[in-house]
PDB file of N, CA and C in Angstrom:
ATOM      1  N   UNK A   1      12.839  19.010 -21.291  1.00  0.00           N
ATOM      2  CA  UNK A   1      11.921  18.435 -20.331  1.00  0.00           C
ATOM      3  C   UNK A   1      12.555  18.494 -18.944  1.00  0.00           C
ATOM      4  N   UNK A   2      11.922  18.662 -18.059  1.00  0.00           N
ATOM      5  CA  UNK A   2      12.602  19.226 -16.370  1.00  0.00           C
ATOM      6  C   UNK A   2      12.604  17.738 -15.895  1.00  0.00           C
ATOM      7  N   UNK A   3      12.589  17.600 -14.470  1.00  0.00           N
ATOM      8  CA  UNK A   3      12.703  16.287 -13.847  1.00  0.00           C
ATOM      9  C   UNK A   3      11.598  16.370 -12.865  1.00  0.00           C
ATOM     10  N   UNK A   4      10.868  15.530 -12.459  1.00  0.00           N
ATOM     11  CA  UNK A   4       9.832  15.919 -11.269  1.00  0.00           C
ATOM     12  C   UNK A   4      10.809  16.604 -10.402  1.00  0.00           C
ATOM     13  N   UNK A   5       9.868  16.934  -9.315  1.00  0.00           N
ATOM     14  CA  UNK A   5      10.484  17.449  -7.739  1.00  0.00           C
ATOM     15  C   UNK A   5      10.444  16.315  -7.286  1.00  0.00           C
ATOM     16  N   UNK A   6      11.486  16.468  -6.343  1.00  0.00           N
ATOM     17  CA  UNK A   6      11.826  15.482  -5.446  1.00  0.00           C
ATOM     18  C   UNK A   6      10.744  15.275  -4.516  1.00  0.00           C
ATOM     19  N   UNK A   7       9.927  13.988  -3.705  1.00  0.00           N
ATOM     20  CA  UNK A   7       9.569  13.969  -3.215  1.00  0.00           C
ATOM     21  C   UNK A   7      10.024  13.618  -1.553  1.00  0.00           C
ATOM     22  N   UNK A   8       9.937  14.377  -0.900  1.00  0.00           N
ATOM     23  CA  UNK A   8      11.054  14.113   0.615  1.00  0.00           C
ATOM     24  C   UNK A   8      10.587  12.814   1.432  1.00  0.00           C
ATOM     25  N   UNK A   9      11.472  11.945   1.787  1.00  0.00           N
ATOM     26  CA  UNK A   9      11.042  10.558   2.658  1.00  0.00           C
ATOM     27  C   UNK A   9      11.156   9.532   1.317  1.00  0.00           C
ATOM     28  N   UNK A  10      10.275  10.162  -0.095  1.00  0.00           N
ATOM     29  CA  UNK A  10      10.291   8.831  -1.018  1.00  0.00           C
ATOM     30  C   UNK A  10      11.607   9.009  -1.657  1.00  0.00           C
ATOM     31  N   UNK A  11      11.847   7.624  -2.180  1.00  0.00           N
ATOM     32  CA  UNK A  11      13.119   7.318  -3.081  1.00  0.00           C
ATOM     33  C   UNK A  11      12.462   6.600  -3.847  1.00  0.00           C
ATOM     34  N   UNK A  12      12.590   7.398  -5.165  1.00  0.00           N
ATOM     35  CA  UNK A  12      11.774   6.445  -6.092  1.00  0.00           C
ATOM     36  C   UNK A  12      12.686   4.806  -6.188  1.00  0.00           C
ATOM     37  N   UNK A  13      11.644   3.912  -6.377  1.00  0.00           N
ATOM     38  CA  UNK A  13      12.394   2.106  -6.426  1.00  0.00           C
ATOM     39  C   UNK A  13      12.740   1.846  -5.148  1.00  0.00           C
ATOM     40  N   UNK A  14      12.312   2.511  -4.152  1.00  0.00           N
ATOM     41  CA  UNK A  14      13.192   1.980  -2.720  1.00  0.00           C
ATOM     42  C   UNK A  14      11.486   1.781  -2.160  1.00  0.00           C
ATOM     43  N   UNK A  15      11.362   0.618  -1.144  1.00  0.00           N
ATOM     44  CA  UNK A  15       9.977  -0.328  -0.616  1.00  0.00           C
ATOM     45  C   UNK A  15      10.367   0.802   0.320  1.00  0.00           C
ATOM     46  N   UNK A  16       8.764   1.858   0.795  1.00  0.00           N
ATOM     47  CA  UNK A  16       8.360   2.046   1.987  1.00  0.00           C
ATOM     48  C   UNK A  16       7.385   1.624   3.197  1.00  0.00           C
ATOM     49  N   UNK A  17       8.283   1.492   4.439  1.00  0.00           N
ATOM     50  CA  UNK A  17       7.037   0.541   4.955  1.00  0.00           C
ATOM     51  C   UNK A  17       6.112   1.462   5.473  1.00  0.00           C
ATOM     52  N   UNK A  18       4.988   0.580   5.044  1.00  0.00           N
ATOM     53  CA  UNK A  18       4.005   1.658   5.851  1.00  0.00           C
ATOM     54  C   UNK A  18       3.311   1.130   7.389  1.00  0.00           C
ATOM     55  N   UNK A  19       3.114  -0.189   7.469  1.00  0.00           N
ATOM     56  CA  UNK A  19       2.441  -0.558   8.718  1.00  0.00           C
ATOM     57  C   UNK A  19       2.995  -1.969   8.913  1.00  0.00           C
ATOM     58  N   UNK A  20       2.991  -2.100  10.365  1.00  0.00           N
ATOM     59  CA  UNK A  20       2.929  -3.902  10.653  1.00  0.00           C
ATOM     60  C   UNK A  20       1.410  -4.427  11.307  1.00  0.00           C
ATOM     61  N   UNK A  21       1.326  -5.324  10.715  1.00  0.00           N
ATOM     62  CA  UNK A  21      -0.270  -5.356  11.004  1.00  0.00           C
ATOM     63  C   UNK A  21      -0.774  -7.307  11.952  1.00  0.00           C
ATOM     64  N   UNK A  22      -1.007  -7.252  12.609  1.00  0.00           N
ATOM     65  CA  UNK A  22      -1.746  -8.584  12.546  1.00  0.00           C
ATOM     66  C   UNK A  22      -3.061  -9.013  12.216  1.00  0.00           C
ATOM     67  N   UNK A  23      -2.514 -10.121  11.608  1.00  0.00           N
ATOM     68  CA  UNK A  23      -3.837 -10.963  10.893  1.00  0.00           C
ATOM     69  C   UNK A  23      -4.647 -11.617  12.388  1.00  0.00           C
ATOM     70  N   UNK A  24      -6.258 -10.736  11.764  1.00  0.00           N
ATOM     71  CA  UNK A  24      -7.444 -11.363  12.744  1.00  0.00           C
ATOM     72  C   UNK A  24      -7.883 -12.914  12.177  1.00  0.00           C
ATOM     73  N   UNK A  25      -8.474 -13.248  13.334  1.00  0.00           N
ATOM     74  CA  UNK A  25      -9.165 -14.430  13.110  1.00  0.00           C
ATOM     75  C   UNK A  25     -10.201 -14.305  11.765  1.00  0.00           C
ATOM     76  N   UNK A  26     -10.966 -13.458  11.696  1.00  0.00           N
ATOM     77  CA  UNK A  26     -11.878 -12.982  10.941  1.00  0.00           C
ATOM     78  C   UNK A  26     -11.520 -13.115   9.189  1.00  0.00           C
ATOM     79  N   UNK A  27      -9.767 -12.814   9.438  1.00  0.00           N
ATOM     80  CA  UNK A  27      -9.592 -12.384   7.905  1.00  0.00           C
ATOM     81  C   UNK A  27      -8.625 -13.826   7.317  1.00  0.00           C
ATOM     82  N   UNK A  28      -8.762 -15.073   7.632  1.00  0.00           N
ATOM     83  CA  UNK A  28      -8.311 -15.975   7.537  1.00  0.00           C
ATOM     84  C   UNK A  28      -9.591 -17.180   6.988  1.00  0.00           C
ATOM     85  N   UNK A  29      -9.144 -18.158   6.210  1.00  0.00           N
ATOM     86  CA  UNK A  29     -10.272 -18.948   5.586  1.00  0.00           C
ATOM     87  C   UNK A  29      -9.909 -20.267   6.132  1.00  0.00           C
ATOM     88  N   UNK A  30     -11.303 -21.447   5.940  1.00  0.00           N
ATOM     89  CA  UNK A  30     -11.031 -22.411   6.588  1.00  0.00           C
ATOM     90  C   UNK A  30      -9.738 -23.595   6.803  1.00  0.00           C
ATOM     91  N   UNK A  31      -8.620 -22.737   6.218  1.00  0.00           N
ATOM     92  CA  UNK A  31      -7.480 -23.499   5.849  1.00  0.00           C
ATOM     93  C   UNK A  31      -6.819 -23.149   6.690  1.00  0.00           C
ATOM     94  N   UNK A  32      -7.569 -21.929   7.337  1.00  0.00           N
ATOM     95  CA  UNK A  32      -6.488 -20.868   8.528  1.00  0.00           C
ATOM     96  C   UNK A  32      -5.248 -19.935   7.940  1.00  0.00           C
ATOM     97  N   UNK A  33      -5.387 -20.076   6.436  1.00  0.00           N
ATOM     98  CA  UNK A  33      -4.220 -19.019   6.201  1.00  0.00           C
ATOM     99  C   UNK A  33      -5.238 -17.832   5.793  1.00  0.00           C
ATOM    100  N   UNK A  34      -4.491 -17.050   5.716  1.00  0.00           N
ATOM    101  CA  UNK A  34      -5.323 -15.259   5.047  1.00  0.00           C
ATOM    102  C   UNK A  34      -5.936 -15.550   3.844  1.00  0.00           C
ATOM    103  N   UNK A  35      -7.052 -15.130   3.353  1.00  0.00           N
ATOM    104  CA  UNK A  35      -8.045 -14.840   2.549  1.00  0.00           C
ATOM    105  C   UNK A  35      -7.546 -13.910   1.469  1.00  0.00           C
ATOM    106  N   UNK A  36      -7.354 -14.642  -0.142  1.00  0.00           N
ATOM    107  CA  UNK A  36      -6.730 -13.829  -1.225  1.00  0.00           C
ATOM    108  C   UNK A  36      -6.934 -12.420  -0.928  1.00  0.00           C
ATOM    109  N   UNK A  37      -8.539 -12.354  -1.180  1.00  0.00           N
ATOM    110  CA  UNK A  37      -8.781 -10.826  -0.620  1.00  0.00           C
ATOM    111  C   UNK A  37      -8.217  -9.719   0.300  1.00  0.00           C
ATOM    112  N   UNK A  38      -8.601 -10.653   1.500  1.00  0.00           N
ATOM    113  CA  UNK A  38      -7.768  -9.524   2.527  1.00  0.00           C
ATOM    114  C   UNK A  38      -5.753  -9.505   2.302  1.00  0.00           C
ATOM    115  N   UNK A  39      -5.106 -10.147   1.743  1.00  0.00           N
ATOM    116  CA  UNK A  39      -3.992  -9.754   1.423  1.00  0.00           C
ATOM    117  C   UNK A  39      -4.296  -8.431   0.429  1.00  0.00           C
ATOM    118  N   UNK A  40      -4.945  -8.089  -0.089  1.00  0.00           N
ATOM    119  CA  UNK A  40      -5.184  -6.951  -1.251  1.00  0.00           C
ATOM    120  C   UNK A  40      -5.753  -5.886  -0.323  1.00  0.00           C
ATOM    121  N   UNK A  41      -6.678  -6.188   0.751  1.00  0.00           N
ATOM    122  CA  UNK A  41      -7.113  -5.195   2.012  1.00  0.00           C
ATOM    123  C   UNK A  41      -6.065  -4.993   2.437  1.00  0.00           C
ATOM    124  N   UNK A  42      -5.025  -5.388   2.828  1.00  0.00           N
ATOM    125  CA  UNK A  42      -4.285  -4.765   3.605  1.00  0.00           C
ATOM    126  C   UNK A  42      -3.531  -3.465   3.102  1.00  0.00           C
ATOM    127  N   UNK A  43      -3.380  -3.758   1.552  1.00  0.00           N
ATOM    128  CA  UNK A  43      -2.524  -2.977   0.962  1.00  0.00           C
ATOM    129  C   UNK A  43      -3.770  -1.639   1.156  1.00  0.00           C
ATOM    130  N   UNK A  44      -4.361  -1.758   0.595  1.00  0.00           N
ATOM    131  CA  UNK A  44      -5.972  -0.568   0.654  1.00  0.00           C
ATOM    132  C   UNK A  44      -5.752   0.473   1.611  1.00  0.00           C
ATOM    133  N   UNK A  45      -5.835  -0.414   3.199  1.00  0.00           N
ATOM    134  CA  UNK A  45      -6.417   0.052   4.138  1.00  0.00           C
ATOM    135  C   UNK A  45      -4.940   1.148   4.174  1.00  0.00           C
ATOM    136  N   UNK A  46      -3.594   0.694   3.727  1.00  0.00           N
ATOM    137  CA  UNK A  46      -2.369   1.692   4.468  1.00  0.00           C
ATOM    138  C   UNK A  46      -2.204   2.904   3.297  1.00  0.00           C
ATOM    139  N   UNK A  47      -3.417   2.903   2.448  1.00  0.00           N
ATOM    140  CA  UNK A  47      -3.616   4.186   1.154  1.00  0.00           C
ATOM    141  C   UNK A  47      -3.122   5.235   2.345  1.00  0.00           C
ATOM    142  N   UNK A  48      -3.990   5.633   3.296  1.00  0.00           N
ATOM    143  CA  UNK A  48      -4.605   6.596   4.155  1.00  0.00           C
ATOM    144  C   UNK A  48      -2.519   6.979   4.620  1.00  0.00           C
ATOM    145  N   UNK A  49      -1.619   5.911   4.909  1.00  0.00           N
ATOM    146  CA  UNK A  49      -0.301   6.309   5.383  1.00  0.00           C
ATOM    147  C   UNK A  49       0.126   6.738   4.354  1.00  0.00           C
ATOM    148  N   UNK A  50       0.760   6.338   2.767  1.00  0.00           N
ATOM    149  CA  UNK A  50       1.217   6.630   2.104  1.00  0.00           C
ATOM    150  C   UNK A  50       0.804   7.990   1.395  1.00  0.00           C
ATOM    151  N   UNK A  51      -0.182   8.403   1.173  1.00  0.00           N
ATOM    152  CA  UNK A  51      -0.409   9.828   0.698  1.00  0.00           C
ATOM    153  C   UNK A  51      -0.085  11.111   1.354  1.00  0.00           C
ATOM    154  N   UNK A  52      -0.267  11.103   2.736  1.00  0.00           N
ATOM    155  CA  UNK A  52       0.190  11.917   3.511  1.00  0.00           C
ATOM    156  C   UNK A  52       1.864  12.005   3.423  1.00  0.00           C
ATOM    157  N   UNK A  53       2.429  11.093   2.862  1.00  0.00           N
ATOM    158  CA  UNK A  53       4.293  11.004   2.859  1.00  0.00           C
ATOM    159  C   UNK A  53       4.513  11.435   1.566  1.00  0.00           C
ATOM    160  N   UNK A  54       3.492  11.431   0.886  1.00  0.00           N
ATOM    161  CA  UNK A  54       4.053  12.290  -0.750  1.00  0.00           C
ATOM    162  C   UNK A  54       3.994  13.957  -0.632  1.00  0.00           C
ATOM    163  N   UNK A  55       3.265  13.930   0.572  1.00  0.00           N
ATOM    164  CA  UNK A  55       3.025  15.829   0.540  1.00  0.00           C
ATOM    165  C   UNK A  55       1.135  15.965   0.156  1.00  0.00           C
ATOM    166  N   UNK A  56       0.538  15.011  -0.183  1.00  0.00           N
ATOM    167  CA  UNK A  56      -0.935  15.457  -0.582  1.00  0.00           C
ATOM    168  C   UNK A  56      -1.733  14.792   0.432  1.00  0.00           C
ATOM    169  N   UNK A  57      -2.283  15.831   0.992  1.00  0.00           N
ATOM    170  CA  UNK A  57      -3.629  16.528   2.075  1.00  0.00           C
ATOM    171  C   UNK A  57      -5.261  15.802   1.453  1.00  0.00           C
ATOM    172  N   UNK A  58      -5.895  15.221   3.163  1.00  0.00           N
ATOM    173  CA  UNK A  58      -7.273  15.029   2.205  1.00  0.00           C
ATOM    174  C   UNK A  58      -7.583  16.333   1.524  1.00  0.00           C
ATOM    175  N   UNK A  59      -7.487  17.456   2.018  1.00  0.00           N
ATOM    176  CA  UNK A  59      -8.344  18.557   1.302  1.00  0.00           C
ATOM    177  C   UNK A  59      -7.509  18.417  -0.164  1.00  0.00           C
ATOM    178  N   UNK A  60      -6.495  18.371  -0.551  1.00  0.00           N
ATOM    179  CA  UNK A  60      -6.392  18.536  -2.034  1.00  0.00           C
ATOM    180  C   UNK A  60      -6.370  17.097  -2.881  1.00  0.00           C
ATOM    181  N   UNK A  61      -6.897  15.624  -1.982  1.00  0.00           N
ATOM    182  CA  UNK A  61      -7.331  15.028  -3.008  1.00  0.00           C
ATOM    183  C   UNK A  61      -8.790  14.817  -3.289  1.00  0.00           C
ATOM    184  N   UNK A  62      -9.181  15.535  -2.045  1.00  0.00           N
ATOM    185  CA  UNK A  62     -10.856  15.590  -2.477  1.00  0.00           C
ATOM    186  C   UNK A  62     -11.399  17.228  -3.234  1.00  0.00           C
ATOM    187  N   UNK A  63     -10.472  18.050  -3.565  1.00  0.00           N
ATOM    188  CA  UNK A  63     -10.548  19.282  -3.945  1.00  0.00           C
ATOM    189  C   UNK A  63     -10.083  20.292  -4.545  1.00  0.00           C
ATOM    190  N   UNK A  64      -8.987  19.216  -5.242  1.00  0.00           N
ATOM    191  CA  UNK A  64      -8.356  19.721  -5.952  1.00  0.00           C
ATOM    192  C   UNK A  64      -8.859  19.035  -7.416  1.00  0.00           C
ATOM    193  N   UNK A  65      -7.910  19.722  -9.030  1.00  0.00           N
ATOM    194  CA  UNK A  65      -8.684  19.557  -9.901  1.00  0.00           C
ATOM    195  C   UNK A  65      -8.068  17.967 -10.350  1.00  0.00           C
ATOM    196  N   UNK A  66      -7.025  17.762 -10.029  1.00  0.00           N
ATOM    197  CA  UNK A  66      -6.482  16.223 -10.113  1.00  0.00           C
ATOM    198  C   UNK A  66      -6.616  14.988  -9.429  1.00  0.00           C
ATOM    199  N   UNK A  67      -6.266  13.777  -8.994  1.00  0.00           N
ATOM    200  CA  UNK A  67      -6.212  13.357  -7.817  1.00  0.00           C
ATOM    201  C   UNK A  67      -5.470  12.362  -8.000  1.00  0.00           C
ATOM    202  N   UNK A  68      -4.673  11.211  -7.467  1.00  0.00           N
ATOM    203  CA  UNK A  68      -4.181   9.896  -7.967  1.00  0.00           C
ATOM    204  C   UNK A  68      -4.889   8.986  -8.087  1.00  0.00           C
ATOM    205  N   UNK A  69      -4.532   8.633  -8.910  1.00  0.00           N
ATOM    206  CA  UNK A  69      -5.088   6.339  -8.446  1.00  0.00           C
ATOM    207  C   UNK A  69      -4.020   5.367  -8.642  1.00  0.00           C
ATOM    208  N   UNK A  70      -4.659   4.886  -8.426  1.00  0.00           N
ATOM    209  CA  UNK A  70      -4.007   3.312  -8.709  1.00  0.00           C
ATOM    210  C   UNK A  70      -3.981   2.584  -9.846  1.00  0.00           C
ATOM    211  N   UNK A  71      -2.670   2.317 -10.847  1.00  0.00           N
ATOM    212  CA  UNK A  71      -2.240   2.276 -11.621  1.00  0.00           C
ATOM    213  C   UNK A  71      -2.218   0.776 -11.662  1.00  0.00           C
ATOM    214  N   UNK A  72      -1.298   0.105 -10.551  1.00  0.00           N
ATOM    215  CA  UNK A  72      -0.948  -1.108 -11.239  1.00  0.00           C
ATOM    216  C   UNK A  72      -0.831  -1.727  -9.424  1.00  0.00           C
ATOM    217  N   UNK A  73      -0.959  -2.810  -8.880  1.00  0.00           N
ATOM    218  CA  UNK A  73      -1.210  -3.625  -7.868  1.00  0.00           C
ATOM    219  C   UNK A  73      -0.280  -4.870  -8.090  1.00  0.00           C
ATOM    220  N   UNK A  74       1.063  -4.975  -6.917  1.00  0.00           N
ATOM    221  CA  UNK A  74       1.255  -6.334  -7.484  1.00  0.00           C
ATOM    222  C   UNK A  74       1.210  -6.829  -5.756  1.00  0.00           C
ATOM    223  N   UNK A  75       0.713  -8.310  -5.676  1.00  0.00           N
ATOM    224  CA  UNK A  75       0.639  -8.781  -4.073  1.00  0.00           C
ATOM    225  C   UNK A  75       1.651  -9.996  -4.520  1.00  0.00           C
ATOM    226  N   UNK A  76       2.502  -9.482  -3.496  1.00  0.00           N
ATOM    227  CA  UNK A  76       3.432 -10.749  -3.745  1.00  0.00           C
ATOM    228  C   UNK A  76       3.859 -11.720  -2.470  1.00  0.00           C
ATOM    229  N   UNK A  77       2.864 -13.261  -2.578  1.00  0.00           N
ATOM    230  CA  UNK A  77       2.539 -13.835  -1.814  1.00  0.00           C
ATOM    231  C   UNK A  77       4.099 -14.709  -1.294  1.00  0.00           C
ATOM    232  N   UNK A  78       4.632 -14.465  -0.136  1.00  0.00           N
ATOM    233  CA  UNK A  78       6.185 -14.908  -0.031  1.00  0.00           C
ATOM    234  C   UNK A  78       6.113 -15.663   1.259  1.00  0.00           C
ATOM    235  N   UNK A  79       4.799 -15.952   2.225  1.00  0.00           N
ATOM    236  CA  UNK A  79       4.277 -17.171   2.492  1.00  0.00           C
ATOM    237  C   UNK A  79       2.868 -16.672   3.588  1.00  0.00           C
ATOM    238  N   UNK A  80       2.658 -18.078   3.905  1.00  0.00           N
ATOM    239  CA  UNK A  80       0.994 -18.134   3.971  1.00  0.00           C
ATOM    240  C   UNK A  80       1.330 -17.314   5.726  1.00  0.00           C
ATOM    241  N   UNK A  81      -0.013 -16.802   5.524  1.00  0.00           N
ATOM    242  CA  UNK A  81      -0.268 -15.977   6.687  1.00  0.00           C
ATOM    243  C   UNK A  81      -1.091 -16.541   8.040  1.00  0.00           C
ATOM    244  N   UNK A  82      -1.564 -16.533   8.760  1.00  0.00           N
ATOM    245  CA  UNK A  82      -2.490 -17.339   9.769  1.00  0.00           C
ATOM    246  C   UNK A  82      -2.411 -16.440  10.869  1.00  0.00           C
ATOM    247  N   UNK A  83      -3.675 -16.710  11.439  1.00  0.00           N
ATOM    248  CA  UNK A  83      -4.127 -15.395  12.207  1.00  0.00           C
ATOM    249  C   UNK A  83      -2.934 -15.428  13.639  1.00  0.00           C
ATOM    250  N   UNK A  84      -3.355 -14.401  14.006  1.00  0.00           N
ATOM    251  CA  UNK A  84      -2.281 -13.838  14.937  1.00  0.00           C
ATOM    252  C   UNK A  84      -0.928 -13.685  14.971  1.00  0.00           C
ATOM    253  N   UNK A  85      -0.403 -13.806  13.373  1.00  0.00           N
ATOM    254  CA  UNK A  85       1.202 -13.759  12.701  1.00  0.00           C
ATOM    255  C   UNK A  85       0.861 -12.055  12.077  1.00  0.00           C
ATOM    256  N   UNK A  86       1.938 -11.569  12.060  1.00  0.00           N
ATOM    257  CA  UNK A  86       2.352 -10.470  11.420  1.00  0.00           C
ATOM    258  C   UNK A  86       2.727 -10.311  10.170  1.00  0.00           C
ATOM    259  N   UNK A  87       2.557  -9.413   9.626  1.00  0.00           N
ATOM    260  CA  UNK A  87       2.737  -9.020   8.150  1.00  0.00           C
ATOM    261  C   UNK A  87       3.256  -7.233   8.240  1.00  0.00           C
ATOM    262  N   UNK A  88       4.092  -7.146   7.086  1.00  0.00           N
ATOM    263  CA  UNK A  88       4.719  -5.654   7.064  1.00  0.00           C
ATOM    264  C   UNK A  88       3.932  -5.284   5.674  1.00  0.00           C
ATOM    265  N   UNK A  89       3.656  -4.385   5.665  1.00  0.00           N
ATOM    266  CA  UNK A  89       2.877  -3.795   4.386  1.00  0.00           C
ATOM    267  C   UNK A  89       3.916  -2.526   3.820  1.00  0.00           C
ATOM    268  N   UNK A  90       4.472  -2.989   2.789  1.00  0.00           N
ATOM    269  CA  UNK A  90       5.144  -1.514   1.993  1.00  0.00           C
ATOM    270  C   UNK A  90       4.518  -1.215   1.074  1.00  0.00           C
ATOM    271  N   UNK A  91       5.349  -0.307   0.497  1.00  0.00           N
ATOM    272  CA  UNK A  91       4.939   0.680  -0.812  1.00  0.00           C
ATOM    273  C   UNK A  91       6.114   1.190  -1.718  1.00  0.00           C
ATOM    274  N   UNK A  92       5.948   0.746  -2.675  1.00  0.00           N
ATOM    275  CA  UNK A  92       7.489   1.357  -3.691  1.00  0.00           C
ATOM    276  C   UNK A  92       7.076   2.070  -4.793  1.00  0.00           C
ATOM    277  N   UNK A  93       7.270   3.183  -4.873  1.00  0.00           N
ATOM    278  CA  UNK A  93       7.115   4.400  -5.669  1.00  0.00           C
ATOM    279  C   UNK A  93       7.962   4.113  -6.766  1.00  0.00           C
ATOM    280  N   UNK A  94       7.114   3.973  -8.040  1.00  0.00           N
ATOM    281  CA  UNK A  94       7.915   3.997  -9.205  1.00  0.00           C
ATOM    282  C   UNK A  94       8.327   4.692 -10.335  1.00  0.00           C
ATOM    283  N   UNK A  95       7.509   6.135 -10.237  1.00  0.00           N
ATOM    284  CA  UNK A  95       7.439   6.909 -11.084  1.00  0.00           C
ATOM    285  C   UNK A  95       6.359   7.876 -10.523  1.00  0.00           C
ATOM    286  N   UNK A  96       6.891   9.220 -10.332  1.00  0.00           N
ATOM    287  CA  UNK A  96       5.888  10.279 -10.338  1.00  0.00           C
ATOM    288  C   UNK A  96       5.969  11.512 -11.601  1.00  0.00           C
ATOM    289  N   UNK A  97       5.185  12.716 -11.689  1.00  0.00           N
ATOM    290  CA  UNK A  97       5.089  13.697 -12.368  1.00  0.00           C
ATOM    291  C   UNK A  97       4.190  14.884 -11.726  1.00  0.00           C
TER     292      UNK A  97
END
């Protein structure tokens, strides 16, 4: 059995960041911290950074005969958010083929 190819920039098990983002007024609930949901949006919205760093092009995930998904999601809440505070959004690659 061979080993994948290396993917350049990723290290598999090593957190990549993809964006720093601030929390809108909008995406916060009447408690003023962030909305379960939009902690899970955030991860979503930085799909669009991370695919381009593996090497795959919209044209070959809309056109090619494979494509990825999303396997497994973990949000790990390490404290409350409130609008106009910052948040770093990574990504840790755990296994490719």
């Amino acid at each position: 059995m061979t080993e994948p190819a290396a993917i350049p920039g990723l290290t598999a098990g090593q957190p990549l960041d993809l964006a720093t983002l601030t929390v809108a007024k909008s995406q916060v609930n009447a408690l003023g911290h962030l909305k379960a949901s939009e902690y899970i949006k955030l991860f979503d919205d930085t799909i669009p950074v991370f695919f381009p760093l593996t090497g795959l092009a919209d044209a070959d995930l809309l056109h090619g005969d494979t494509s990825p998904f999303l396997m497994d999601l973990h949000a790990c809440y390490l404290a409350e958010l409130s609008a106009g505070e910052t948040v770093r959004v990574a990504a840790q690659l755990i296994d490719h083929d």
